[in-house]
XYZ file of C-alpha atoms in Angstrom:
695
model
C 159.275 89.152 128.356
C 159.273 87.869 124.790
C 156.276 85.900 123.535
C 158.330 84.147 120.886
C 156.135 85.614 118.144
C 157.748 87.310 115.191
C 155.963 90.669 115.239
C 154.309 93.141 117.566
C 151.048 94.655 116.319
C 149.161 97.514 117.950
C 145.359 97.406 117.741
C 144.206 100.969 118.388
C 140.623 100.275 119.451
C 139.223 97.956 122.166
C 136.174 96.978 120.069
C 137.902 95.661 116.952
C 135.911 92.509 116.065
C 137.425 89.312 117.387
C 137.778 87.802 113.910
C 140.554 90.269 113.111
C 142.241 89.904 116.503
C 142.266 86.099 116.285
C 143.893 86.209 112.855
C 146.694 88.477 114.099
C 147.241 86.432 117.265
C 148.309 83.404 115.260
C 151.664 85.017 114.431
C 151.864 88.280 116.336
C 152.034 89.655 119.849
C 148.992 91.897 120.250
C 149.110 95.204 122.101
C 145.732 96.890 122.429
C 144.646 100.423 123.260
C 142.009 100.137 125.999
C 140.670 103.692 126.283
C 137.356 104.680 124.711
C 137.183 107.234 123.276
C 140.815 106.803 122.322
C 143.267 108.460 124.686
C 145.970 109.761 122.374
C 148.598 109.680 125.075
C 147.942 105.979 125.624
C 148.051 105.365 121.872
C 151.378 107.186 121.472
C 152.848 105.298 124.396
C 151.769 101.830 123.251
C 152.748 102.310 119.608
C 156.449 102.559 120.449
C 158.474 99.761 118.877
C 155.596 97.946 117.135
C 156.008 96.363 113.720
C 152.428 96.768 112.562
C 149.308 98.759 113.347
C 145.654 97.828 112.890
C 144.003 101.251 113.083
C 140.453 101.309 114.419
C 138.443 104.514 114.659
C 139.086 107.873 113.032
C 141.798 109.334 115.263
C 144.305 111.298 113.085
C 147.095 109.047 111.809
C 149.922 111.474 111.095
C 153.627 112.193 111.518
C 153.262 112.373 115.304
C 152.006 108.789 115.358
C 154.664 107.534 112.947
C 157.448 109.247 114.883
C 156.217 107.672 118.117
C 156.157 104.230 116.516
C 159.752 104.364 115.326
C 161.597 103.416 112.130
C 160.931 99.668 112.488
C 157.208 100.132 111.604
C 156.522 97.939 108.572
C 152.751 97.807 108.018
C 149.536 99.759 108.695
C 145.930 99.045 107.823
C 142.831 100.979 108.781
C 139.400 99.417 109.365
C 137.625 101.827 107.049
C 136.988 102.577 103.394
C 137.694 106.295 103.545
C 141.093 107.373 104.875
C 140.770 111.155 104.932
C 141.980 111.111 108.566
C 145.306 109.590 107.437
C 148.249 111.742 106.326
C 148.777 109.551 103.267
C 151.719 111.548 101.805
C 153.574 111.222 105.125
C 153.023 107.450 105.240
C 154.091 107.094 101.613
C 157.177 109.240 102.192
C 158.299 106.763 104.841
C 157.559 103.851 102.470
C 155.251 102.130 104.939
C 152.606 99.928 103.252
C 149.128 101.290 104.010
C 145.948 99.259 103.628
C 142.256 99.903 104.158
C 138.952 98.052 103.662
C 137.187 99.734 100.744
C 135.026 97.036 99.160
C 133.881 94.813 101.998
C 131.410 97.430 103.201
C 129.804 97.922 99.766
C 126.782 95.781 100.602
C 125.935 97.389 103.938
C 126.459 100.932 102.644
C 124.483 100.251 99.453
C 121.542 98.957 101.501
C 121.661 102.032 103.708
C 121.853 104.326 100.652
C 118.716 102.797 99.159
C 117.038 103.180 102.538
C 118.015 106.844 102.647
C 116.756 107.621 99.164
C 113.400 106.002 99.967
C 113.174 107.595 103.418
C 114.007 111.054 102.075
C 111.919 110.770 98.916
C 108.903 109.378 100.798
C 109.161 111.848 103.697
C 109.801 109.418 106.574
C 111.089 112.027 109.021
C 108.374 114.529 108.196
C 105.735 111.802 108.532
C 107.003 110.902 111.986
C 106.850 114.555 113.002
C 103.244 114.769 111.771
C 102.279 111.937 114.113
C 104.195 113.345 117.080
C 102.534 116.758 116.685
C 98.978 115.449 116.144
C 99.073 116.796 112.604
C 97.908 113.664 110.799
C 95.893 114.930 107.809
C 95.616 111.977 105.452
C 92.053 112.929 104.626
C 93.719 115.182 102.014
C 94.378 113.025 98.950
C 97.423 115.126 98.092
C 98.834 115.043 101.638
C 102.503 114.097 102.075
C 102.994 113.014 98.472
C 106.491 111.705 97.903
C 108.696 110.745 94.995
C 108.588 107.495 93.061
C 111.748 105.585 92.190
C 109.911 103.880 89.351
C 110.688 105.512 85.971
C 113.185 107.890 87.604
C 116.685 108.808 86.464
C 119.246 107.868 89.096
C 122.513 109.761 88.985
C 125.792 108.699 90.580
C 128.578 111.126 91.372
C 131.239 108.461 91.218
C 130.455 104.931 90.165
C 132.824 102.621 92.004
C 131.952 99.546 94.025
C 129.389 101.191 96.302
C 127.689 103.108 93.492
C 127.467 99.982 91.362
C 126.080 97.987 94.307
C 123.370 100.624 94.735
C 122.554 100.576 91.014
C 122.317 96.777 91.108
C 119.770 96.977 93.918
C 117.758 99.629 92.084
C 117.566 97.550 88.907
C 114.523 95.803 90.371
C 112.674 99.099 90.859
C 111.990 99.728 87.150
C 114.065 102.894 87.045
C 114.424 104.677 83.717
C 118.204 105.002 83.514
C 121.435 105.400 85.454
C 123.749 108.332 84.877
C 127.189 108.652 86.417
C 130.030 111.140 86.603
C 133.537 109.807 87.102
C 137.024 110.673 85.914
C 137.164 107.478 83.885
C 134.458 105.474 82.189
C 133.609 102.137 83.806
C 133.786 98.935 81.784
C 131.289 98.685 78.946
C 129.936 95.426 80.381
C 129.062 97.188 83.649
C 127.342 100.002 81.760
C 125.263 97.514 79.812
C 124.380 95.456 82.870
C 123.233 98.494 84.866
C 121.883 100.581 81.961
C 124.396 103.259 82.930
C 125.689 106.204 80.935
C 128.673 108.439 81.721
C 127.835 112.157 81.636
C 129.452 115.393 82.726
C 128.667 116.872 86.119
C 126.262 119.546 84.846
C 124.236 116.950 82.929
C 124.124 114.750 86.000
C 122.749 117.624 88.059
C 120.192 118.690 85.481
C 118.767 115.292 84.526
C 118.868 113.163 87.686
C 115.818 112.514 89.805
C 117.922 111.069 92.624
C 121.549 111.953 93.367
C 123.657 109.838 95.715
C 127.154 110.955 96.613
C 129.376 107.900 97.056
C 132.714 109.566 96.427
C 135.917 109.739 98.448
C 136.852 113.128 99.849
C 139.664 114.655 97.781
C 140.812 118.134 96.863
C 138.691 117.807 93.704
C 135.496 116.643 95.431
C 135.535 118.871 98.519
C 132.622 121.305 98.397
C 131.567 120.319 94.873
C 127.922 120.184 95.961
C 127.362 123.853 96.668
C 124.808 126.553 95.893
C 125.796 126.557 92.223
C 125.250 122.805 91.980
C 121.925 122.878 93.839
C 120.652 125.600 91.497
C 121.270 123.268 88.542
C 119.304 120.379 90.061
C 115.621 119.678 89.599
C 113.388 121.247 92.203
C 112.081 117.724 92.783
C 115.560 116.329 93.446
C 116.531 114.150 96.399
C 120.189 114.262 97.397
C 121.752 111.327 99.265
C 125.267 111.533 100.702
C 127.018 108.393 101.889
C 130.509 109.611 100.936
C 131.964 112.296 103.199
C 130.320 115.337 104.726
C 132.812 117.853 103.319
C 131.847 116.968 99.730
C 128.741 119.059 100.433
C 128.755 122.673 101.564
C 126.327 122.125 104.378
C 125.243 125.750 104.688
C 124.308 125.764 100.991
C 122.414 122.494 101.415
C 120.493 123.955 104.341
C 119.420 126.935 102.227
C 118.481 124.709 99.276
C 116.295 122.519 101.485
C 114.750 125.361 103.475
C 113.789 127.249 100.303
C 112.566 124.029 98.636
C 115.137 124.520 95.903
C 115.483 120.732 96.082
C 112.904 118.355 97.476
C 114.783 116.472 100.192
C 118.080 115.021 101.359
C 119.266 111.859 103.092
C 122.610 112.078 104.891
C 124.703 109.424 106.584
C 127.682 111.800 106.679
C 127.836 115.415 107.784
C 130.276 118.238 108.422
C 131.255 118.227 111.225
C 131.010 114.806 112.802
C 129.641 114.447 115.383
C 126.902 116.783 114.218
C 125.902 119.281 116.889
C 122.416 118.833 118.322
C 121.873 122.534 117.569
C 122.713 122.232 113.854
C 120.151 124.067 111.705
C 119.675 121.056 109.405
C 118.005 119.200 112.263
C 115.238 121.796 112.337
C 114.190 120.933 108.767
C 111.579 118.267 108.094
C 112.777 117.404 104.581
C 116.095 115.871 105.575
C 116.791 112.390 106.969
C 120.038 112.370 108.969
C 121.976 109.412 110.376
C 125.120 109.387 112.535
C 127.492 107.736 110.007
C 126.347 104.134 110.407
C 126.682 102.997 106.784
C 128.898 100.016 107.579
C 127.392 99.280 110.989
C 126.393 95.644 110.771
C 128.060 92.823 112.666
C 128.904 90.904 109.518
C 130.412 93.878 107.711
C 132.491 95.011 110.668
C 133.840 91.469 111.188
C 134.765 91.253 107.510
C 136.426 94.677 107.665
C 138.511 93.581 110.656
C 139.534 90.390 108.875
C 140.611 92.232 105.711
C 142.540 94.781 107.783
C 144.313 91.996 109.682
C 145.279 90.310 106.417
C 146.597 93.655 105.155
C 148.788 94.077 108.249
C 150.146 90.519 108.050
C 150.940 90.811 104.363
C 152.687 94.121 104.895
C 154.800 92.625 107.683
C 156.207 89.907 105.397
C 156.542 92.099 102.324
C 153.588 90.695 100.382
C 151.029 92.864 98.528
C 148.093 93.882 100.707
C 144.597 92.705 99.813
C 143.451 96.316 99.579
C 146.358 98.747 99.521
C 145.858 102.495 99.800
C 146.698 102.951 96.110
C 143.238 101.623 95.287
C 141.752 104.506 97.208
C 143.963 107.097 95.520
C 143.138 105.674 92.108
C 139.482 105.125 92.792
C 137.017 106.798 90.566
C 134.990 109.613 92.049
C 131.893 107.989 93.501
C 128.562 109.685 93.864
C 124.994 108.665 93.400
C 122.563 111.433 92.837
C 118.941 110.677 92.931
C 116.356 113.310 92.366
C 112.659 112.753 92.853
C 109.913 115.115 91.790
C 107.393 117.140 93.690
C 104.764 118.420 91.307
C 102.504 120.213 93.742
C 98.744 120.289 93.562
C 96.657 118.530 90.951
C 95.773 121.659 89.014
C 99.455 122.211 88.296
C 99.982 118.671 87.065
C 99.987 118.220 83.263
C 96.838 116.571 81.953
C 98.973 114.316 79.768
C 99.595 112.256 82.878
C 96.223 110.657 82.204
C 97.908 108.696 79.442
C 100.350 107.037 81.839
C 100.460 103.279 81.314
C 98.553 101.518 84.065
C 98.449 97.853 85.114
C 97.875 95.271 82.410
C 98.965 97.148 79.330
C 97.197 100.295 78.235
C 93.629 99.176 78.857
C 93.169 101.896 81.465
C 94.085 104.915 79.340
C 91.466 107.027 77.610
C 92.520 105.727 74.219
C 91.168 102.276 75.056
C 87.745 103.374 76.277
C 85.032 102.823 73.679
C 82.879 105.556 72.213
C 81.037 107.660 74.763
C 77.539 106.722 75.800
C 74.880 108.930 74.312
C 73.231 109.648 77.641
C 75.020 111.642 80.313
C 75.365 110.111 83.756
C 75.888 111.612 87.190
C 78.866 110.687 89.366
C 79.263 111.687 92.999
C 82.915 112.496 93.748
C 83.285 112.168 97.513
C 86.499 114.225 97.835
C 87.553 117.578 96.285
C 91.196 116.476 95.873
C 90.518 113.756 93.298
C 93.147 114.407 90.603
C 92.050 116.492 87.647
C 92.989 113.857 85.030
C 90.406 111.444 86.486
C 87.706 114.124 86.493
C 88.510 115.066 82.917
C 88.351 111.418 81.875
C 84.900 111.023 83.409
C 83.655 114.248 81.833
C 85.011 113.220 78.445
C 82.745 110.154 78.691
C 79.665 112.262 79.323
C 79.670 112.361 83.109
C 78.305 115.160 85.207
C 80.630 115.241 88.225
C 79.069 116.276 91.521
C 82.009 117.060 93.782
C 81.810 117.186 97.560
C 83.903 120.096 98.839
C 84.425 119.302 102.517
C 87.849 118.274 103.836
C 87.735 116.124 105.863
C 84.783 114.693 103.935
C 81.490 115.649 105.575
C 78.965 112.824 105.648
C 76.038 115.244 105.750
C 77.219 116.901 102.530
C 77.716 113.513 100.874
C 74.211 112.370 101.858
C 72.764 115.629 100.593
C 74.410 115.320 97.158
C 73.868 111.587 96.635
C 70.201 111.393 95.556
C 69.801 110.547 91.893
C 73.432 109.757 91.032
C 74.303 106.894 88.706
C 77.739 106.222 90.141
C 79.718 106.826 93.323
C 83.443 107.603 93.189
C 84.503 106.985 96.825
C 87.875 108.569 97.606
C 88.248 108.310 101.377
C 87.896 105.800 104.220
C 84.552 106.707 105.779
C 82.068 103.806 105.931
C 80.356 103.056 102.632
C 77.286 101.207 103.797
C 73.534 100.810 103.397
C 72.922 104.413 104.476
C 75.011 105.681 101.550
C 73.372 103.317 99.069
C 69.872 104.205 100.306
C 70.617 107.924 99.950
C 71.756 107.445 96.355
C 68.570 105.683 95.319
C 67.603 102.609 93.288
C 68.985 104.007 90.026
C 72.578 103.682 91.333
C 74.494 101.645 88.749
C 78.037 101.281 90.145
C 80.522 102.194 92.861
C 84.305 102.372 92.777
C 86.637 103.215 95.606
C 89.984 104.914 95.064
C 91.758 102.435 97.331
C 93.251 98.982 97.420
C 91.753 97.766 100.693
C 87.973 97.961 101.054
C 87.472 97.028 104.703
C 85.473 100.262 105.120
C 82.900 99.039 102.548
C 79.899 96.880 103.491
C 80.628 94.521 100.616
C 77.757 92.060 101.368
C 75.292 94.958 101.247
C 76.615 96.227 97.904
C 76.647 92.699 96.527
C 73.101 92.014 97.760
C 71.903 94.979 95.702
C 73.800 93.674 92.654
C 75.739 96.927 92.289
C 79.137 96.529 90.586
C 81.893 97.482 93.030
C 85.407 98.359 91.917
C 88.631 99.333 93.668
C 92.258 100.043 92.723
C 94.447 97.222 94.068
C 97.085 96.685 91.410
C 98.180 100.269 91.011
C 99.416 100.726 94.561
C 101.826 97.806 94.559
C 104.875 99.737 93.324
C 104.731 102.666 95.723
C 103.862 100.389 98.664
C 106.649 97.966 97.708
C 109.184 100.799 97.641
C 108.002 102.081 100.994
C 108.139 98.550 102.439
C 111.791 98.147 101.501
C 112.455 101.581 102.951
C 110.839 100.455 106.207
C 112.830 97.198 106.236
C 116.073 99.141 105.987
C 115.047 102.034 108.245
C 113.938 99.676 111.024
C 116.779 97.202 110.591
C 119.462 99.914 110.452
C 118.354 102.155 113.355
C 117.120 105.196 111.392
C 114.876 106.453 114.190
C 117.289 105.653 117.010
C 120.177 107.186 115.052
C 118.299 110.439 114.613
C 117.461 110.477 118.321
C 121.138 109.931 119.122
C 122.119 112.999 117.109
C 119.415 115.181 118.643
C 120.411 114.138 122.166
C 124.177 114.543 121.551
C 124.716 110.790 121.915
C 126.721 110.355 118.703
C 129.056 107.485 119.552
C 130.855 106.501 116.358
C 134.017 106.067 118.410
C 132.367 102.760 119.391
C 132.938 100.197 116.655
C 129.916 98.138 117.745
C 127.540 101.121 118.050
C 124.132 100.933 116.353
C 124.844 97.628 114.631
C 121.959 96.753 112.363
C 120.552 93.865 110.347
C 121.601 93.163 106.759
C 119.290 92.074 103.970
C 122.139 90.122 102.348
C 121.827 86.370 103.011
C 118.690 86.946 105.079
C 115.390 85.060 104.957
C 112.574 87.322 103.800
C 109.103 86.253 104.922
C 105.749 87.477 103.623
C 102.382 87.128 105.282
C 100.278 87.407 102.171
C 101.837 87.039 98.735
C 99.709 89.119 96.402
C 100.728 92.006 94.164
C 102.468 94.086 96.839
C 104.488 91.203 98.290
C 105.462 90.015 94.829
C 106.548 93.547 93.886
C 108.771 93.594 96.995
C 110.131 90.136 96.164
C 110.878 91.260 92.603
C 112.916 94.192 93.893
C 114.842 91.935 96.278
C 115.949 89.511 93.549
C 119.113 91.623 93.144
C 119.911 91.794 96.874
C 121.500 88.367 97.415
C 118.865 87.225 99.910
C 119.101 83.645 101.174
C 115.504 82.686 100.446
C 111.943 83.968 100.300
C 109.159 82.348 102.323
C 105.471 83.172 102.269
C 102.292 82.109 103.984
C 98.903 82.262 102.284
C 95.825 80.040 102.363
C 96.849 78.455 99.047
C 100.125 78.115 97.198
C 100.801 80.669 94.443
C 101.300 79.167 90.987
C 103.914 81.798 90.094
C 106.065 81.301 93.213
C 108.918 80.056 91.014
C 109.338 83.525 89.509
C 110.561 84.710 92.912
C 112.256 81.535 94.166
C 109.651 81.642 96.909
C 108.483 78.785 99.141
C 105.008 78.391 100.618
C 105.283 77.514 104.344
C 103.049 77.140 107.410
C 102.564 80.241 109.554
C 104.700 78.920 112.423
C 107.663 78.258 110.132
C 107.296 81.735 108.616
C 107.602 83.219 112.099
C 110.507 81.026 113.174
C 112.733 81.429 110.104
C 112.175 84.973 108.814
C 114.836 87.614 109.374
C 112.560 90.251 107.868
C 108.816 89.592 108.007
C 106.520 91.766 105.883
C 102.772 91.814 106.502
C 100.919 92.555 103.256
C 97.607 90.709 103.643
C 94.081 92.118 103.685
C 92.292 92.569 106.988
C 89.686 89.833 107.406
C 88.109 87.965 110.298
C 90.798 85.330 109.770
C 93.766 87.726 109.752
C 92.617 90.144 112.449
C 95.014 90.056 115.412
C 97.113 87.343 113.754
C 100.320 88.936 115.012
C 100.003 88.718 118.752
C 102.141 87.786 121.750
C 102.181 84.128 120.743
C 103.380 84.982 117.229
C 106.094 87.402 118.363
C 107.380 84.811 120.843
C 108.090 82.466 117.926
C 110.129 85.020 115.984
C 113.901 85.476 116.059
C 115.240 88.053 118.503
C 117.064 89.549 115.486
C 113.913 89.749 113.343
C 112.595 92.950 111.771
C 108.795 93.162 111.512
C 107.159 95.373 108.843
C 103.427 96.048 108.448
C 102.130 97.804 105.315
C 98.671 96.188 105.320
C 96.256 97.222 108.071
C 96.873 97.939 111.731
C 94.177 95.465 112.769
C 96.338 92.486 111.785
C 98.565 93.280 114.757
C 97.781 93.397 118.471
C 99.716 96.628 118.964
C 100.165 96.250 122.727
C 101.748 92.843 122.119
C 104.074 94.338 119.506
C 105.044 97.075 121.958
C 105.924 94.452 124.577
C 107.922 92.354 122.084
C 109.950 95.402 121.043
C 110.461 96.543 124.621
C 111.652 93.142 125.808
C 113.874 92.512 122.789
C 111.817 89.523 121.625
C 112.245 91.004 118.149
C 114.866 93.463 116.958
C 112.783 96.255 115.409
C 109.578 97.144 113.585
C 108.585 99.393 110.696
C 104.909 100.394 110.559
C 103.011 102.305 107.909
C 99.709 101.286 109.483
C 98.655 101.371 113.116
C 95.691 101.002 115.435
C 94.086 103.450 115.653
C 94.617 105.841 112.768
C 95.396 108.631 113.349
C 97.786 107.341 116.001
C 97.637 109.558 119.120
C 100.830 111.514 119.791
C 101.020 110.010 123.290
C 100.799 106.381 122.141
C 103.493 104.402 124.015
C 104.794 102.778 120.834
C 106.098 106.191 119.716
C 108.503 106.188 122.649
C 110.387 103.125 121.405
C 113.728 103.751 119.657
C 113.446 100.522 117.654
C 110.179 101.311 115.897
C 109.908 103.367 112.693
C 106.337 104.648 112.270
C 104.718 106.471 109.335
C 101.229 107.980 108.993
C 99.962 105.559 106.312
C 101.985 106.890 103.374
C 102.181 103.683 101.327
C 100.309 105.012 98.299
C 101.259 108.655 98.747
C 103.142 109.480 95.560
C 101.954 111.651 92.721
C 102.316 108.909 90.113
C 100.452 106.317 92.160
C 97.679 108.693 93.185
C 97.091 109.753 89.581
C 97.022 106.130 88.441
C 94.643 105.108 91.211
C 92.310 107.939 90.305
C 92.276 106.932 86.632
C 91.648 103.290 87.457
C 88.662 104.198 89.649
C 87.303 106.391 86.847
C 87.728 103.600 84.301
C 85.960 101.166 86.642
C 82.952 103.475 86.624
C 83.073 104.087 82.855
C 83.174 100.374 82.117
C 80.234 99.646 84.431
C 78.160 102.480 82.942
C 78.880 101.114 79.449
C 77.821 97.641 80.524
C 81.311 96.163 80.536
C 83.148 94.395 83.367
C 85.075 96.681 85.693
C 88.836 96.594 85.256
C 89.345 95.879 88.963
C 86.108 94.480 90.412
C 85.968 93.918 94.167
C 83.943 90.702 93.761
């Protein structure tokens, strides 16, 4: 029976978002494939006699399908950017307009790519494994050191819409430069805006610190990342692939990662898909793998369906499609390569690193320290892994360094070596209290921790004795800010659950609404605490098209205008934030602030991130909120207790990404922290104010 509508359109997937279906229904009779996964026999039966096809999923679209449809077929559009499952020459031969949805997913995929490069470079998967195997060893200062994005060279293999969207997001991370390899140079204005330079493939491989593949799969790109390519990359390189799995020779990647020829990889695409649960890559700790969920957000999928529907309708009436297939064929080869550096142990790190610029100009480098004091002074170094540049700086100022050798630090050894020292360089989290100060003796002139937080220090006791106390708060903001954004994305986009799905053979990309995550675009970002770390995060997010930034502190920040941030009461912060980042110190006032009452006020779609201290959160209440769906997900770099026991119930939740307190764990940050602590001590010994006093 005729519906009276001009055209018949087949929708090949039962989960195509309603926005696309509603648009087609206005002028077309809709026929829909109901099977999931797609039953090809049903598809071939229902396609007979249709005028248009909206193709959902990745079932092969080939001559068999076109023959079954019949010669009246006038228009096809896929709901995807890549169309490697389409026999494009066959469709073109029959002169059927073919559309796809290449640009609408740029935002979601770019967010995921940044999340992957942070997660891989900062060892998210390996950190999780350390917790689950009771192998938490953060008493080593050089434990689990990752790669900094700051000052890195980011390389793109292909620099189309997705690559440029990634580069735009990274512009807030103070990267050094962007390199890209494409067939054609992008517009000069884009190069200038993104500080990008076109280079050949070998240069890209050799100079990049991060490499992200964002390229379509073609005869030219298939297998281009192979053993030869990996051998040309830095040993500290991180490879991210959000293009297609076959662009990488996966066996060669496995060997490069296993032999530490490159540092790490982050993959949203693999070969094959679904990836087998027995794949050798899954046995490696230095690879973060997701089940192809780059575009999996509700907003992006709805927009993709709408564009595809418009394509079909335009093709039916002979008008140009919004995104015809020719754009894909003519697209420049997209790939972002990002390589981050592992430099190993301190003794192998060049001493010149001590001249790295530190917070507030160059006042922390050796060149700014005044002439050495005539009298030598003794400094207790509480940890043997304090970076060599800091030790050399102290010695160059006349210090005798007394280094404790125990790892974990042994309190008995510390107490034995303390008597008579002039300064204490405290590089771990054991209590620094009256017992330590008494053991040192009355001649003790100063103390500096190599840490931002000092909740392990009896500050009133140190203050009562009028001993200058320093710490290293400003230095950590960049590495913690990067990690925070990584946690926002990893939690909001199902990184942990996605990995579990692969390992349990539950890869379900045939479902259009599978593993739908939360987007940062147009979201409200909330901060509990708005000091250096929160402001560093807010700075990075200025290029992410967020809706607004809210923060709660005791007093309004004078510089809030720099970040378009608004000071709000705590209740409003909870109620309005889509992503809520905790970056406040642990005090009597903040302890347990995030409890059942607080989580009940938050959105059910909210993502909660804690990079401060575990004590700010009642962890059992967070567990309940995540279990009941009161909030969407959480990303934690700090927990209660630390180390977190491997049998803690929060580790069983699929919607919680947990790290073993890795916020400051990069080589650059650790070196800079060590130098700042050393300069605090030097200044105090010379009678000058510490660079970062604790009070």
